[in-house]
Short mmCIF file of C-alpha atoms in Angstrom, two decimals:
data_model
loop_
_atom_site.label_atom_id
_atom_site.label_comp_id
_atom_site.label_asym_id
_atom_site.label_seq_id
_atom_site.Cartn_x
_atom_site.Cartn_y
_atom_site.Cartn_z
CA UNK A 1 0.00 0.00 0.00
CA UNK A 2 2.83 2.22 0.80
CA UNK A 3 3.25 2.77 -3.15
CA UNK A 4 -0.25 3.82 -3.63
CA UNK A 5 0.31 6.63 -0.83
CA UNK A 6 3.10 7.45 -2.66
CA UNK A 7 1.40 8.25 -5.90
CA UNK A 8 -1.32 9.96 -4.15
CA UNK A 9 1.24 12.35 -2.46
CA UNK A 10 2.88 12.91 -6.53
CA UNK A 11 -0.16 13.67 -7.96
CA UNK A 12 -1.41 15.52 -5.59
CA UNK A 13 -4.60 14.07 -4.07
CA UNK A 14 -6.03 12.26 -0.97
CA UNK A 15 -8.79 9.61 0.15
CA UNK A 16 -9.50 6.70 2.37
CA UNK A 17 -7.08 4.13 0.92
CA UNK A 18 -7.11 0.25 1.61
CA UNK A 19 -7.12 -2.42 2.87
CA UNK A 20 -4.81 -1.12 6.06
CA UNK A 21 -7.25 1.68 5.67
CA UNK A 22 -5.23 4.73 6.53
CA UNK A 23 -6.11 8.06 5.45
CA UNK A 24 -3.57 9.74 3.31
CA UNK A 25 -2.89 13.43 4.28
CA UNK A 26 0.33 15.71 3.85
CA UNK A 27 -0.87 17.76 6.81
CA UNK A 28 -2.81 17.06 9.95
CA UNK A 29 -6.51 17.68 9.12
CA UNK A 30 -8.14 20.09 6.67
CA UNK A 31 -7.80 23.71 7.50
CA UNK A 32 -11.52 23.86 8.49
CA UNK A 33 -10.88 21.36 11.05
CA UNK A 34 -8.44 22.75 12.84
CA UNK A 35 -8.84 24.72 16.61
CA UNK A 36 -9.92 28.55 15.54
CA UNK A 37 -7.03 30.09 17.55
CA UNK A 38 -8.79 33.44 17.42
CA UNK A 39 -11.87 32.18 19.53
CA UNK A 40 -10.70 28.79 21.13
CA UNK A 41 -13.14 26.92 19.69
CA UNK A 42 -12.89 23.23 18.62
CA UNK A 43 -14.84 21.71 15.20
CA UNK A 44 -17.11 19.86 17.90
CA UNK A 45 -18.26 23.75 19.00
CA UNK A 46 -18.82 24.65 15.63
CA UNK A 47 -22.46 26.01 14.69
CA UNK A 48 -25.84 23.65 13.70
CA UNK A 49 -25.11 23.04 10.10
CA UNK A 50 -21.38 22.79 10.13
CA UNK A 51 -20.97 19.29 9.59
CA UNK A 52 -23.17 19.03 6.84
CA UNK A 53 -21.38 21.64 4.96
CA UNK A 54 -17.97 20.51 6.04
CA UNK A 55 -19.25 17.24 4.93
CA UNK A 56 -20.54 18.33 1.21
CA UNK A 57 -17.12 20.35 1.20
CA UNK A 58 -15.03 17.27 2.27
CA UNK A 59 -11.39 16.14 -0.39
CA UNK A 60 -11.69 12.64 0.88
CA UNK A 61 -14.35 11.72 -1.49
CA UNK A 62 -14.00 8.28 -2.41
CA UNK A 63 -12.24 4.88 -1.29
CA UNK A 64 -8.66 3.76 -3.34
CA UNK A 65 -7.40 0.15 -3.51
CA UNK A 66 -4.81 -1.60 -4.49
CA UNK A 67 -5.16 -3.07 -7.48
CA UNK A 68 -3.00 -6.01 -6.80
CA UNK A 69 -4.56 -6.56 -3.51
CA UNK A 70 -7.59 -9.16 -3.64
CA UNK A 71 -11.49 -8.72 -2.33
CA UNK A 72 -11.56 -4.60 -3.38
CA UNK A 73 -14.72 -3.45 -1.76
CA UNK A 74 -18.07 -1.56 -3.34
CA UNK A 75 -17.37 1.73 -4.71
CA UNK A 76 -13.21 1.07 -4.28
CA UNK A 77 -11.30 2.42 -7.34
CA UNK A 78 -8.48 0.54 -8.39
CA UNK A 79 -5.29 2.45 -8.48
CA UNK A 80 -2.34 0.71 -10.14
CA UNK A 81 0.58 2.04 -12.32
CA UNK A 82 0.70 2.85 -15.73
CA UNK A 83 1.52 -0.48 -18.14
CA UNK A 84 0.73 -3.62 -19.62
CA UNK A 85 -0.51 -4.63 -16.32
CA UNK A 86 -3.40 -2.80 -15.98
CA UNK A 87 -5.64 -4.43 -18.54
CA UNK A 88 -5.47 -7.58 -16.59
CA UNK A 89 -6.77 -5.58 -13.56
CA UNK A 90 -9.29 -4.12 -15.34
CA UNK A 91 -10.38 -7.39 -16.75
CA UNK A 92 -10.50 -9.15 -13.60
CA UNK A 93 -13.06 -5.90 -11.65
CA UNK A 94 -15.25 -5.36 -14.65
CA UNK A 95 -17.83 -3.78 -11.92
CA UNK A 96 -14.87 -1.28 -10.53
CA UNK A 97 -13.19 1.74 -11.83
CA UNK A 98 -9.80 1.64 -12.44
CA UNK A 99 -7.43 4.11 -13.06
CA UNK A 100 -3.28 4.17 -13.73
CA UNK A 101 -1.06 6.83 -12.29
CA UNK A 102 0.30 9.13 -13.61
CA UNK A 103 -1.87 9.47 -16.61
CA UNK A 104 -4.83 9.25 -14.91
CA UNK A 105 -4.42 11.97 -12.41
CA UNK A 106 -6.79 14.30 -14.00
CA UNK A 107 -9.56 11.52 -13.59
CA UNK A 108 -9.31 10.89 -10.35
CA UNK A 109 -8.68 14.24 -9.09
CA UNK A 110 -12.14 15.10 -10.59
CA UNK A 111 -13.41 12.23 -8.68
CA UNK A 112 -11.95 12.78 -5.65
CA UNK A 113 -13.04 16.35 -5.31
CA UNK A 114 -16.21 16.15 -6.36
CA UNK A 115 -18.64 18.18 -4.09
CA UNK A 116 -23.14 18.47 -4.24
CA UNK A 117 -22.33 22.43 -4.89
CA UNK A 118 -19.47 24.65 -5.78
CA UNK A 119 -18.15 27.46 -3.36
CA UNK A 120 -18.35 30.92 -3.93
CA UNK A 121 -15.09 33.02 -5.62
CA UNK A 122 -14.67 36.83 -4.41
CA UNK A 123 -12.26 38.94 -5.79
CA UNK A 124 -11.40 41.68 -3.34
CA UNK A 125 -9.76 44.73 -4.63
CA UNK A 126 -9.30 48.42 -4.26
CA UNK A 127 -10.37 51.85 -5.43
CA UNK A 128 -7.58 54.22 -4.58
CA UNK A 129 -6.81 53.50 -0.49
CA UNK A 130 -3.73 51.69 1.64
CA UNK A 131 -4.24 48.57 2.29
CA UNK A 132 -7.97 48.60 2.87
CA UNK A 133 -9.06 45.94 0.27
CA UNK A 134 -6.69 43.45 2.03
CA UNK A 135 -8.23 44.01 5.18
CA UNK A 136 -11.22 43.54 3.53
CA UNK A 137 -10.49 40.32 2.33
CA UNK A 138 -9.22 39.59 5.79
CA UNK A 139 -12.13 40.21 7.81
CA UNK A 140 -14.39 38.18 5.32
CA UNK A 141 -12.04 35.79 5.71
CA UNK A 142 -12.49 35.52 9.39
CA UNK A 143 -16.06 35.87 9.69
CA UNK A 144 -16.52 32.88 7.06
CA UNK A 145 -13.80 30.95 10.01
CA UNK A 146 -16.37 32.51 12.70
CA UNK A 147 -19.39 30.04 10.95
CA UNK A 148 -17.22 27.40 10.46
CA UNK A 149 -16.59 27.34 6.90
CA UNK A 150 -14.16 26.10 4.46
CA UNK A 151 -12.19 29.34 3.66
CA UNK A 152 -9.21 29.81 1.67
CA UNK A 153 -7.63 33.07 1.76
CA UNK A 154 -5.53 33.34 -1.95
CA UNK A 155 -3.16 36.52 -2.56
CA UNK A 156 -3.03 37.29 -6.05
CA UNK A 157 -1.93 40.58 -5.89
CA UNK A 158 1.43 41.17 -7.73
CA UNK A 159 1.99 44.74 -5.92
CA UNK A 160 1.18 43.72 -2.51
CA UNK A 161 2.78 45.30 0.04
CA UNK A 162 1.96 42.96 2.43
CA UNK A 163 2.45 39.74 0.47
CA UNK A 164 1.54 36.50 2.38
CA UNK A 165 4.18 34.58 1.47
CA UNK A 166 4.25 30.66 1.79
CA UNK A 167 6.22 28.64 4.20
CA UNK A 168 9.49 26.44 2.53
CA UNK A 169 8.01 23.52 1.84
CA UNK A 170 3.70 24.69 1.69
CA UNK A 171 2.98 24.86 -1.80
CA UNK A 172 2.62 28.15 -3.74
CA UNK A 173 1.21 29.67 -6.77
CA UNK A 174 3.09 27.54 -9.20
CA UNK A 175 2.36 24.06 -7.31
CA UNK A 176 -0.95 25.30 -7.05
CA UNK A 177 -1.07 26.03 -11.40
CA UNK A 178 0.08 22.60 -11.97
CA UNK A 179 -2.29 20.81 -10.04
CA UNK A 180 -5.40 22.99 -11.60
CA UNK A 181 -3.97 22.24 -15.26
CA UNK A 182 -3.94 18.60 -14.53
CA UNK A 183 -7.08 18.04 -12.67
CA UNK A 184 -5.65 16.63 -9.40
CA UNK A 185 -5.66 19.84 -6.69
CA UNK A 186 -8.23 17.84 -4.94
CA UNK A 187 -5.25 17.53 -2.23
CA UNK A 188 -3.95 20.84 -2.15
CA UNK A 189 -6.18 21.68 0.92
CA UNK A 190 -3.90 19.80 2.58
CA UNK A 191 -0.70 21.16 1.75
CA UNK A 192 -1.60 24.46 2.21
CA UNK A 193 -0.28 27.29 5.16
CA UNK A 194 -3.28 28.16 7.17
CA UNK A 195 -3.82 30.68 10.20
CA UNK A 196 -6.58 29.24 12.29
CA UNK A 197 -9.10 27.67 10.33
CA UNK A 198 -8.18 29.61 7.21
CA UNK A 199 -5.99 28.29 4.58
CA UNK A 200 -4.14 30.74 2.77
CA UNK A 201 -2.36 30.53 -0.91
CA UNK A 202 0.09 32.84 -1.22
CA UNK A 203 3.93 32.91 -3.03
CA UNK A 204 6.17 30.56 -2.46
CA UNK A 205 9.98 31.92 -2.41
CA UNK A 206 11.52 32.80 -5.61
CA UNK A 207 8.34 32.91 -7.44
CA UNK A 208 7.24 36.09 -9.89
CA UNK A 209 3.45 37.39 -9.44
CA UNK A 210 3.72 38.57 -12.77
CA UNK A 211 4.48 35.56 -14.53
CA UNK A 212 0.93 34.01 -13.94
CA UNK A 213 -1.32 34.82 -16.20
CA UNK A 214 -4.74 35.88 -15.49
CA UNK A 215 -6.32 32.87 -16.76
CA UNK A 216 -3.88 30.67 -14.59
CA UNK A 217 -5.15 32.59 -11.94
CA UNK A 218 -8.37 31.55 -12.78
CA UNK A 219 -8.54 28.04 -13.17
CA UNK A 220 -6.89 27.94 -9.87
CA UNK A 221 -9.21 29.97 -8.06
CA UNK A 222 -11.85 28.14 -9.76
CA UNK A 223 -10.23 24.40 -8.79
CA UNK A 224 -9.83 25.69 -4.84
CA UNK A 225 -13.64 26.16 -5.20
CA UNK A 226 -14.52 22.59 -5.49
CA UNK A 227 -13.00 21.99 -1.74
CA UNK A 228 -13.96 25.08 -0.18
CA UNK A 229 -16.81 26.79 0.60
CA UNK A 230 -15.54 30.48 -0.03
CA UNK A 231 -12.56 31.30 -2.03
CA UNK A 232 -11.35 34.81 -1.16
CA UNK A 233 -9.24 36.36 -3.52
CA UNK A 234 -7.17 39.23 -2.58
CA UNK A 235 -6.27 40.98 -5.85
CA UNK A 236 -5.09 44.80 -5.33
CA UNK A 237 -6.35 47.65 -6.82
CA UNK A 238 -8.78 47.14 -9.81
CA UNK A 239 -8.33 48.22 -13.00
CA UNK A 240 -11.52 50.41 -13.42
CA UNK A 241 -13.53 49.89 -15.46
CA UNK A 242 -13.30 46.60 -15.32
CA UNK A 243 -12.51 44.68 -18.74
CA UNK A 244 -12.26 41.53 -17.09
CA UNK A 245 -14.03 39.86 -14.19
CA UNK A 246 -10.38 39.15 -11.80
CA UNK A 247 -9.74 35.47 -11.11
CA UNK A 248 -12.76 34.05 -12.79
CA UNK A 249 -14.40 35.33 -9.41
CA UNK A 250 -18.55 35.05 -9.13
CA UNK A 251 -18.61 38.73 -7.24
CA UNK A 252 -16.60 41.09 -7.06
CA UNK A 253 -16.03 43.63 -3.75
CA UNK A 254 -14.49 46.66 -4.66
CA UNK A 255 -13.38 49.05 -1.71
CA UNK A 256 -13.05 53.12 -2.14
CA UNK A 257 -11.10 54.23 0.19
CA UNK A 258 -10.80 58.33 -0.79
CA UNK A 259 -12.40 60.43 -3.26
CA UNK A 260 -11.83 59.70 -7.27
CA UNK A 261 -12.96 60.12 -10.62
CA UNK A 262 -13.94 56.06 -11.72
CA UNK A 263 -16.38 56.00 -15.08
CA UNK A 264 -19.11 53.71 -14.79
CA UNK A 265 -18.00 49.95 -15.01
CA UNK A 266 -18.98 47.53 -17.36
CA UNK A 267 -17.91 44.10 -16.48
CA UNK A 268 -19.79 41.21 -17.41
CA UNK A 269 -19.96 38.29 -15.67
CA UNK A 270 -19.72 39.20 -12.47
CA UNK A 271 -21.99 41.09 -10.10
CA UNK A 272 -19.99 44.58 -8.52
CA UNK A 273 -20.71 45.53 -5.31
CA UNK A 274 -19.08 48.92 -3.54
CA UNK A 275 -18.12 49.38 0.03
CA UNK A 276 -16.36 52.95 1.34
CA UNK A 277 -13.55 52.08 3.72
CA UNK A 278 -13.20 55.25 5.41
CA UNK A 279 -9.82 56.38 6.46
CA UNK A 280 -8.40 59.50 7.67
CA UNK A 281 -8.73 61.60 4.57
CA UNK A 282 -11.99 62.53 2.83
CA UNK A 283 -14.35 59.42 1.65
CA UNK A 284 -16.40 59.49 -0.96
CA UNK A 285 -20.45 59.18 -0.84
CA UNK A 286 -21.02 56.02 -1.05
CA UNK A 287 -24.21 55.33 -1.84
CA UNK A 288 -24.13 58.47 -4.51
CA UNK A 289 -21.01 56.63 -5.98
CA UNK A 290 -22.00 52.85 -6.11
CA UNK A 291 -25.41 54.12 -8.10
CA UNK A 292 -23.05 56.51 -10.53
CA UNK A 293 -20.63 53.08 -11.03
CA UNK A 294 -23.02 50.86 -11.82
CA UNK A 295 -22.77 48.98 -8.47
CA UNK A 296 -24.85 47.34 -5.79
CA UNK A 297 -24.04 48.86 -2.34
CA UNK A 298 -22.01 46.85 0.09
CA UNK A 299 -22.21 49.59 3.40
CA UNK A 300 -18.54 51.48 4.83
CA UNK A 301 -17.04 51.32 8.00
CA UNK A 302 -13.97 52.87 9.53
CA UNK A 303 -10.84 51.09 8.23
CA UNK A 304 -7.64 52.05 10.76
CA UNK A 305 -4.32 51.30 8.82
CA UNK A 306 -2.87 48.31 9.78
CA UNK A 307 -2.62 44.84 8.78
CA UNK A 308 -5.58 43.73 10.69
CA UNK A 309 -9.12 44.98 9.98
CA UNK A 310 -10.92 46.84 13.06
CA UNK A 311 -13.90 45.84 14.64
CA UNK A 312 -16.38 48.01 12.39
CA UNK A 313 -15.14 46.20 9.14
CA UNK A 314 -15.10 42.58 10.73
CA UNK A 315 -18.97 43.36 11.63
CA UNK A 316 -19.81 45.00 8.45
CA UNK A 317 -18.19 41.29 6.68
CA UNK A 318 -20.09 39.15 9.09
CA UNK A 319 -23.38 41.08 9.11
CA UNK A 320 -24.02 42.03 5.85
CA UNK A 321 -21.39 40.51 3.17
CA UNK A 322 -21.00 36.72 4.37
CA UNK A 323 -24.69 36.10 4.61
CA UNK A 324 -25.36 37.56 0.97
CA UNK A 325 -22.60 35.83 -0.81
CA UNK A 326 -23.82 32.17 1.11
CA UNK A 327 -27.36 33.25 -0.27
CA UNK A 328 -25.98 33.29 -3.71
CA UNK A 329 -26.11 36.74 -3.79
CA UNK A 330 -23.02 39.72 -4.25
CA UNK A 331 -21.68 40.90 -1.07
CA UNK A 332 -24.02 44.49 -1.36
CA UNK A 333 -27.58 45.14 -1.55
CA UNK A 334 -29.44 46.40 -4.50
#
């Protein structure tokens, strides 16, 4: 069996493997299982409804046997190596799958990660403003951690100041690009870095932000969303109006921070919401300028500089964009 883990672990994907039936995984536990360190609070304390979504959102998805090893039970799929030897396999478990690594990565990554629903992708960016849209993302971040949902936080922000930068060893961007091409990220949850319940993709050492285009960024953004629940994607300040909807993203939050002269937008494919983020210079009208973009409302609060979000902007995410995003809807009101 130890040979099965091992091509798992290459191509980048975990389940329930027999018959010694261990559990492969990189790292201890998916992010959204781990202690919150910000409130103390164990999976077990987690709200009504957690396990059900954790379950729906859940990488282990299926059951991986040997294919050399006799008796494989109902719904197993047979993982062998690629060669001459896999026909006989086949032959022999006409009523099981089988698949051959590596070729058939992209197969049973797909399998492996397959969820009831998709999660929801936010971009977060910035109109003008320090910092504010990445405090943004962070306190969305944390109030999705606050519910107990699976939350990945992804920096794709080439001119971050702040950049959250991956541990040696955690996988980065480019891991990350690889594993979307090929089909088999359903294990990346795993590998990832993650502060409290929330996994975080950021750059790994050495590696360019600009050298990823933005459809790379995409299809990863878009593979993270068939293990988690909410895919927050941190991506600067927008280019307004917006040609493009950034990272493939369902919604997009844009945050003002100061006054500026923005024509109206006209992205497609995306619905645009507007929150004011005020600071210590002058702040727009909000309202006045999310009906002269184009956009749908998403409410300000006071945004102290800083790398964490204050308490107004944590309770504006929880209160008002959360529970509109998990309805299906952007994070501001019409």
């Amino acid at each position: 069996m130890g040979h099965v883990l091992a091509a798992l672990l290459a191509a980048g994907l975990r389940a329930r493997c027999f018959p010694d039936g261990g559990t492969f995984a990189a790292r201890p536990g998916h992010p959204a299982e781990r202690p919150n360190e910000r409130s103390g609070r164990s999976p077990a304390d987690r709200p009504s409804g957690y396990l059900q979504r954790r379950e729906a959102a859940s990488p282990v998805g299926g059951l991986v046997w040997a294919a050399e090893e006799p008796d494989p039970p109902a719904g197993a799929v047979l993982l062998g190596a690629d060669g001459p030897a896999a026909w006989a396999v086949a032959a022999r478990h006409p009523d099981h799958p089988h698949v051959t690594l590596p070729s058939g990565a992209a197969w049973l990554g797909a399998r492996l990660s397959a969820r009831t629903r998709r999660g929801v992708v936010v971009a977060v960016g910035g109109l003008g403003g320090a910092g504010g849209s990445q405090r943004a993302a962070l306190a969305l971040a944390y109030a999705a951690e606050a519910e107990g949902l699976p939350v990945v936080l992804v920096d794709a922000d080439p001119g971050s100041v702040q950049r959250w930068e991956a541990e040696p060893g955690v996988p980065g961007w480019e891991s990350a690009r690889r594993w979307a091409a090929d089909g088999s990220v359903a294990g990346l949850p795993e590998l990832l870095a993650s502060d409290g319940a929330i996994a975080r993709l950021g750059w790994a050492p050495g590696e360019d932000p600009d050298r990823m285009p933005p459809a790379e960024v995409a299809a990863v953004c878009g593979a993270l969303a068939s293990t988690f629940e909410l895919v927050i994607v941190a991506v600067g300040a927008l280019e307004w109006p917006l040609a493009a909807v950034p990272a493939g993203a369902a919604h997009v939050l844009a945050c003002a921070g100061e006054d500026g002269a923005w024509p109206p937008h006209r992205c497609t494919g995306a619905t645009v919401s507007l929150s004011v983020l005020r600071g210590r210079g002058r702040s727009p009208d909000g309202p006045a300028l999310a009906g002269w973009l184009g956009a749908a409302w998403a409410g300000s609060a006071a945004d102290p500089s800083g790398p964490e979000p204050g308490r107004a902007l944590r309770r504006l995410a929880r209160r008002l964009w959360l529970p509109r995003l998990l309805a299906g809807a952007g994070p501001g009101a019409p």
